[in-house]
């Protein structure tokens, strides 16, 4: 993808509201993650000086942590309870949006027993979001930025979950949406992307082609007034993943877990969860103590895992080939930051085969009644592998993320999941089946 | 289905815990809905005297409504906050279960504008439950009864949503499950029913055949220790639908809505929502004022709507033929009670064609970003029809139920939902498509 910098995008920013008057709550500026240079809030995502990625810098609320905790606890039962820590205006909960978040943190005792975990095992089940993936969190944040910048069309490139999340969010908000997908997606994902009534454009090409086309579009007059959630709104969008960190700690009674296992696609989610945990410590909302972050990939798309094992700081792109399509990003933008976090916290990055993914999906369903999408299978599969290898501590409090819903990736298990028996409607036939 | 009475089922009850020592919280007895005769709590569902259906009778908490309201509001963020009003033990929230409920009540202003509703229109979106349908509510209540009666296998007959809900609930609880389905279900529903690892038995026959077989099984020694959520646990199971009434009123700020539109399958959900509203009035949790209940059916399975329009008290069974398969019960057990409630409250029962169902699914998706299953399309379609006919009051506060998830009934919209355009990955091709 070509890199648009803050300078290149001045026109685009000017066409919307002036960045100077933008109210995105505690968000104070965009800061380059590489050189630290700061820019006014606007629809930009790359540093004009060094081309590094921009992220949101805050004036976080000071004062008594107990008071902030009470303020959060008395807030709405969705991500907007954390509005004081997000790039959104204070009245965000009044804006029509999907109100994602506050998904269950499931205490998974039966799964823990099978895996030999004694320190407390939890599954953060983000299939409970409105369109059944964690994407609702990030899109909800991008939507507020789109409103602030005066964008009238919400857009993205996607292979599935994101398309549905953007279509639904734009519908609720009354914005136009125009979503771009590769032409050869599964019918289920196409229906989910199209049903919300926005424009859905199929592109004759790969996901990379779709991405490149979206970058072209942003630079063209056609793209004026368009907010691409994962391109020119990316700094705001990405912050939505911090809410996973906030919720996990609040649900644990304002405690940090010892270990978190997080899937890696672009790596953004993992880095933002780390950012969220550090903010909670900084604000005194949780006691400061060490935590370890582990990253999970599918073997068929494991560039970060490979780099971790080889001791490299850079990630060598790969051509993805895995059933975990929502994680199939061969050139993960945040790969180097993931490596840094895994190493700094004493975690690791590991990968599992597609067979292990399917086994893990079924294990989670059988022990906890949670039907995860393939990304969830990757994360639990890696958890299992790292426990067996003695890398994850079974006596530590461990949180595993399930970021999506098995209903969207039925094919992964359909071939090996079906009736135990087919019988005639009588007792003899049932007895013969040997299930009685 | 053959009717098992309290007398017939004495053996089955004896094989489990004694009914006399059962702790199901405020549940005091089972009472016949026809003759009022009372029976001790047990796995029975039909009156020994008159064969009428049994339902749970309570010793509801007395005292200060404010205190009860506070107790509920400080409870868990799921149906167990209403444990004092349900047939479950006080410590139910500690038992491993799916913790359904507290799904969004969406203020649907964009939908209201399209339909001309000015009094406030809300969608109660039960696709937010763990297995994405309202069935998680009823199964969670049946599970507590199964535990109380010492059952070790959770079972049901189902055509889809219920199978998944039972499979998942049993997995979380560590119970065996054995679910019976017709052999010709869609693959998606079969996968969802099987993935939780319980026994799934396909029956060569129709849903009616499956039901008849389950009744045989309950009377046979094989069925000893089996709790069929929608047969011998039905009185407890059905109470789960009351939580929809509780949540709607609490989410409206402890107010009754003026009008509710509710889908009809067996009719149980509608009658239990009415029961829940009456309990809230009785307990002083909401101010007593009139409300109207409207029932929704698909034209291809509209026996209750037909009886309502014809002014009959009895419901004449039909052979279902509609895309709204989760509502396709041709001989709805609670039909007469539904007719009574619709007439008593000043409501109505109406039906819509499959085309109107699809139109309503798309309308809800386009205006509010909610992708409903066909049952939700039926309910919104009927809402629209009754508004156009002047039967529903547009100036009144109206709540429409969406009981399930569009991902489970993709076929309903797949044929008419797809990309706006397919283009090559360049700006010229996009311009030619006329979407810029």
XYZ file of N, CA, C and O in Angstrom, chain A residues 215-224, chain B residues 427 431:
48
model
N -6.227 2.913 -1.392
C -5.236 3.977 -1.218
C -5.309 4.960 -2.379
O -5.203 6.174 -2.196
N -5.487 4.424 -3.589
C -5.669 5.283 -4.765
C -6.895 6.178 -4.590
O -6.873 7.364 -4.899
N -7.957 5.580 -4.113
C -9.233 6.273 -3.978
C -9.121 7.445 -3.000
O -9.715 8.505 -3.202
N -8.368 7.239 -1.917
C -8.214 8.303 -0.915
C -7.519 9.513 -1.525
O -7.839 10.654 -1.199
N -6.583 9.252 -2.432
C -5.852 10.347 -3.053
C -6.611 11.027 -4.188
O -6.194 12.061 -4.692
N -7.725 10.458 -4.594
C -8.497 10.967 -5.733
C -9.670 11.821 -5.254
O -10.191 11.600 -4.160
N -10.108 12.792 -6.081
C -11.273 13.608 -5.679
C -12.518 12.769 -5.372
O -13.347 13.174 -4.556
N -12.646 11.609 -6.005
C -13.809 10.754 -5.703
C -13.884 10.441 -4.207
O -14.955 10.363 -3.617
N -12.700 10.268 -3.614
C -12.639 9.845 -2.218
C -12.848 10.980 -1.228
O -12.740 10.779 -0.016
N -13.147 12.183 -1.721
C -13.365 13.320 -0.827
C -14.586 13.052 0.058
O -15.640 12.644 -0.444
N -9.475 3.212 -10.765
C -10.450 4.287 -10.601
C -11.404 4.388 -11.789
O -12.589 4.676 -11.620
N -15.363 4.442 -11.617
C -16.190 5.524 -12.167
C -17.269 4.974 -13.091
O -18.420 5.398 -13.051
